[in-house]
Each structure stands twice: as C-alpha cells, then as structure tokens.
C-alpha cells in the first residue's frame, strides 16, 4: 500500500485546511482502517484521528475534538481541520492498517510521506 498525503500549507491561527490521502498504488483503501498522525520537531509522533474500514467508527485525540473531522470516500481519506492553532503545527502523516484502527501508530504498517502544516499566530 502506497499512500500520498496532500493539502498542507501555511495558515493563520483560526483558519482551516483540508488534508487528503490517497493510495498511489493498486490497493483499494476501502478495506483498511485509515489514520492521521502528526509529528512536530523534537516531539514524538502523536495520533490525530482515525476511521475504521466501514467508516462508522472514528477516534479523535482530545486536542483536536470539535475542530477536526476525519472522513473517507472509497479510496481516499480526508482530515478537515478548522480553528487551527499554532500548536497544530507539525508534519501530518496518513497511515493504513488492515487489522485495527485507533491511536496506536505501531498498529499501522503503511505510511505516506507526510504533508507540512504550519499555523502562524
């Protein structure tokens, strides 16, 4: 599974961005759980949101609840980010798992290259 994330950029605090993740290979993502994780310089990778293969169950980190929304459409997964804060600045990665969904990034064997999100104050 090859994943390609896009949609990052520079935005002012309070603004919005929409990240997208697609499979650049031949694999169909519909049978995978998909997650977004982020990592800021000098910090550990942390979970942001994830959605199971059926799309009915989602997970959100407390820090992004009520601001971010994860969704999927066949072979794509999206992360709508509203009310962005400077502390949301990080490189955002999409990941896929055929076995589980949730916040543990060790459970995701497939990763994209990431897309940078920078929020200015």
PDB file of C-alpha atoms in Angstrom:
ATOM      1  CA  UNK A   1       0.000   0.000   0.000  1.00  0.00           C
ATOM      2  CA  UNK A   2       1.457   3.355  -1.046  1.00  0.00           C
ATOM      3  CA  UNK A   3      -0.093   6.446   0.446  1.00  0.00           C
ATOM      4  CA  UNK A   4       0.131  10.026  -0.746  1.00  0.00           C
ATOM      5  CA  UNK A   5      -0.868  12.896   1.550  1.00  0.00           C
ATOM      6  CA  UNK A   6      -1.533  16.433   0.379  1.00  0.00           C
ATOM      7  CA  UNK A   7      -3.245  19.641   1.392  1.00  0.00           C
ATOM      8  CA  UNK A   8      -0.830  21.049   3.921  1.00  0.00           C
ATOM      9  CA  UNK A   9       0.326  24.632   3.927  1.00  0.00           C
ATOM     10  CA  UNK A  10       0.722  27.826   5.877  1.00  0.00           C
ATOM     11  CA  UNK A  11      -2.370  29.254   7.521  1.00  0.00           C
ATOM     12  CA  UNK A  12      -3.111  31.826  10.184  1.00  0.00           C
ATOM     13  CA  UNK A  13      -4.492  30.806  13.552  1.00  0.00           C
ATOM     14  CA  UNK A  14      -8.221  30.302  13.331  1.00  0.00           C
ATOM     15  CA  UNK A  15      -8.016  29.235   9.710  1.00  0.00           C
ATOM     16  CA  UNK A  16      -8.804  25.925   8.053  1.00  0.00           C
ATOM     17  CA  UNK A  17      -7.101  23.323   5.930  1.00  0.00           C
ATOM     18  CA  UNK A  18      -8.245  20.066   4.391  1.00  0.00           C
ATOM     19  CA  UNK A  19      -5.781  17.234   4.105  1.00  0.00           C
ATOM     20  CA  UNK A  20      -6.264  14.382   1.661  1.00  0.00           C
ATOM     21  CA  UNK A  21      -4.697  10.962   1.451  1.00  0.00           C
ATOM     22  CA  UNK A  22      -4.947   8.583  -1.473  1.00  0.00           C
ATOM     23  CA  UNK A  23      -3.383   5.307  -2.406  1.00  0.00           C
ATOM     24  CA  UNK A  24      -0.856   5.750  -5.165  1.00  0.00           C
ATOM     25  CA  UNK A  25      -0.631   2.039  -5.756  1.00  0.00           C
ATOM     26  CA  UNK A  26      -3.126  -0.516  -6.917  1.00  0.00           C
ATOM     27  CA  UNK A  27      -4.503  -1.253  -3.462  1.00  0.00           C
ATOM     28  CA  UNK A  28      -8.031  -0.256  -2.689  1.00  0.00           C
ATOM     29  CA  UNK A  29      -8.189   1.531   0.654  1.00  0.00           C
ATOM     30  CA  UNK A  30     -11.782   0.614   1.338  1.00  0.00           C
ATOM     31  CA  UNK A  31     -10.798  -2.420   3.387  1.00  0.00           C
ATOM     32  CA  UNK A  32      -8.257  -0.572   5.543  1.00  0.00           C
ATOM     33  CA  UNK A  33      -8.551   1.493   8.659  1.00  0.00           C
ATOM     34  CA  UNK A  34      -7.029   4.903   7.998  1.00  0.00           C
ATOM     35  CA  UNK A  35      -5.447   7.288  10.425  1.00  0.00           C
ATOM     36  CA  UNK A  36      -3.813  10.687  10.624  1.00  0.00           C
ATOM     37  CA  UNK A  37      -0.824  11.247  12.844  1.00  0.00           C
ATOM     38  CA  UNK A  38       1.422  14.248  13.298  1.00  0.00           C
ATOM     39  CA  UNK A  39       4.912  14.966  14.442  1.00  0.00           C
ATOM     40  CA  UNK A  40       6.421  18.299  15.364  1.00  0.00           C
ATOM     41  CA  UNK A  41      10.198  18.865  15.503  1.00  0.00           C
ATOM     42  CA  UNK A  42      11.642  17.433  18.678  1.00  0.00           C
ATOM     43  CA  UNK A  43       8.388  15.761  19.647  1.00  0.00           C
ATOM     44  CA  UNK A  44       7.051  12.250  19.408  1.00  0.00           C
ATOM     45  CA  UNK A  45       4.583  11.208  16.772  1.00  0.00           C
ATOM     46  CA  UNK A  46       1.067  11.549  18.090  1.00  0.00           C
ATOM     47  CA  UNK A  47      -2.319  10.387  16.904  1.00  0.00           C
ATOM     48  CA  UNK A  48      -4.773  12.885  15.486  1.00  0.00           C
ATOM     49  CA  UNK A  49      -7.749  10.932  14.162  1.00  0.00           C
ATOM     50  CA  UNK A  50      -8.596   7.588  12.640  1.00  0.00           C
ATOM     51  CA  UNK A  51     -11.539   5.890  10.976  1.00  0.00           C
ATOM     52  CA  UNK A  52     -12.267   2.213  10.625  1.00  0.00           C
ATOM     53  CA  UNK A  53     -12.775   0.459   7.312  1.00  0.00           C
ATOM     54  CA  UNK A  54     -16.563   0.666   7.407  1.00  0.00           C
ATOM     55  CA  UNK A  55     -16.369   4.358   8.172  1.00  0.00           C
ATOM     56  CA  UNK A  56     -18.774   4.074  11.088  1.00  0.00           C
ATOM     57  CA  UNK A  57     -16.312   4.431  13.953  1.00  0.00           C
ATOM     58  CA  UNK A  58     -13.825   7.206  14.489  1.00  0.00           C
ATOM     59  CA  UNK A  59     -11.191   8.217  17.002  1.00  0.00           C
ATOM     60  CA  UNK A  60     -10.050  11.762  17.791  1.00  0.00           C
ATOM     61  CA  UNK A  61      -7.312  12.981  20.046  1.00  0.00           C
ATOM     62  CA  UNK A  62      -8.659  15.240  22.783  1.00  0.00           C
ATOM     63  CA  UNK A  63      -6.622  18.132  21.452  1.00  0.00           C
ATOM     64  CA  UNK A  64      -8.476  18.148  18.124  1.00  0.00           C
ATOM     65  CA  UNK A  65     -12.003  17.118  19.108  1.00  0.00           C
ATOM     66  CA  UNK A  66     -14.669  19.510  17.854  1.00  0.00           C
ATOM     67  CA  UNK A  67     -12.137  21.125  15.498  1.00  0.00           C
ATOM     68  CA  UNK A  68     -11.027  18.317  13.177  1.00  0.00           C
ATOM     69  CA  UNK A  69     -13.164  15.872  11.214  1.00  0.00           C
ATOM     70  CA  UNK A  70     -11.962  12.693   9.548  1.00  0.00           C
ATOM     71  CA  UNK A  71     -13.923  11.211   6.680  1.00  0.00           C
ATOM     72  CA  UNK A  72     -13.401   8.763   3.885  1.00  0.00           C
ATOM     73  CA  UNK A  73     -14.710   8.242   0.390  1.00  0.00           C
ATOM     74  CA  UNK A  74     -13.799   4.930  -1.212  1.00  0.00           C
ATOM     75  CA  UNK A  75     -10.058   5.154  -1.762  1.00  0.00           C
ATOM     76  CA  UNK A  76      -9.466   8.497  -0.065  1.00  0.00           C
ATOM     77  CA  UNK A  77      -9.380   9.778   3.478  1.00  0.00           C
ATOM     78  CA  UNK A  78      -9.727  13.418   4.450  1.00  0.00           C
ATOM     79  CA  UNK A  79      -8.947  15.493   7.507  1.00  0.00           C
ATOM     80  CA  UNK A  80     -10.869  18.742   7.739  1.00  0.00           C
ATOM     81  CA  UNK A  81      -9.067  20.992  10.188  1.00  0.00           C
ATOM     82  CA  UNK A  82     -10.869  24.066  11.489  1.00  0.00           C
ATOM     83  CA  UNK A  83      -9.981  26.644  14.115  1.00  0.00           C
ATOM     84  CA  UNK A  84      -6.318  25.826  13.684  1.00  0.00           C
ATOM     85  CA  UNK A  85      -3.916  26.768  16.446  1.00  0.00           C
ATOM     86  CA  UNK A  86      -0.148  27.325  16.396  1.00  0.00           C
ATOM     87  CA  UNK A  87       0.244  24.126  18.399  1.00  0.00           C
ATOM     88  CA  UNK A  88      -1.248  22.203  15.467  1.00  0.00           C
ATOM     89  CA  UNK A  89       1.922  22.945  13.525  1.00  0.00           C
ATOM     90  CA  UNK A  90       3.501  19.623  12.540  1.00  0.00           C
ATOM     91  CA  UNK A  91       4.062  17.253   9.690  1.00  0.00           C
ATOM     92  CA  UNK A  92       0.901  15.248   9.181  1.00  0.00           C
ATOM     93  CA  UNK A  93       1.044  11.644   8.051  1.00  0.00           C
ATOM     94  CA  UNK A  94      -1.686   9.333   6.835  1.00  0.00           C
ATOM     95  CA  UNK A  95      -1.416   5.671   7.640  1.00  0.00           C
ATOM     96  CA  UNK A  96      -3.312   2.486   6.890  1.00  0.00           C
ATOM     97  CA  UNK A  97      -3.936  -0.714   8.759  1.00  0.00           C
ATOM     98  CA  UNK A  98      -5.755  -3.846   7.691  1.00  0.00           C
ATOM     99  CA  UNK A  99      -6.206  -5.062  11.253  1.00  0.00           C
ATOM    100  CA  UNK A 100      -7.200  -2.233  13.564  1.00  0.00           C
ATOM    101  CA  UNK A 101      -7.953   1.449  13.960  1.00  0.00           C
ATOM    102  CA  UNK A 102      -7.168   3.740  16.847  1.00  0.00           C
ATOM    103  CA  UNK A 103      -4.380   5.885  18.285  1.00  0.00           C
ATOM    104  CA  UNK A 104      -1.505   3.412  18.392  1.00  0.00           C
ATOM    105  CA  UNK A 105       0.727   4.192  15.439  1.00  0.00           C
ATOM    106  CA  UNK A 106       2.574   0.913  15.893  1.00  0.00           C
ATOM    107  CA  UNK A 107      -0.531  -0.815  14.544  1.00  0.00           C
ATOM    108  CA  UNK A 108      -0.255   0.947  11.193  1.00  0.00           C
ATOM    109  CA  UNK A 109       2.265  -0.678   8.829  1.00  0.00           C
ATOM    110  CA  UNK A 110       1.636   1.595   5.839  1.00  0.00           C
ATOM    111  CA  UNK A 111       2.590   5.268   5.822  1.00  0.00           C
ATOM    112  CA  UNK A 112       2.619   8.190   3.448  1.00  0.00           C
ATOM    113  CA  UNK A 113       5.397  10.751   3.236  1.00  0.00           C
ATOM    114  CA  UNK A 114       3.523  13.407   5.148  1.00  0.00           C
ATOM    115  CA  UNK A 115       2.440  16.947   4.456  1.00  0.00           C
ATOM    116  CA  UNK A 116       3.532  20.012   6.425  1.00  0.00           C
ATOM    117  CA  UNK A 117       1.004  22.136   8.274  1.00  0.00           C
ATOM    118  CA  UNK A 118       2.202  25.440   9.705  1.00  0.00           C
ATOM    119  CA  UNK A 119      -0.110  27.666  11.714  1.00  0.00           C
ATOM    120  CA  UNK A 120       1.060  31.188  12.401  1.00  0.00           C
ATOM    121  CA  UNK A 121      -0.100  33.187  15.394  1.00  0.00           C
TER     122      UNK A 121
END
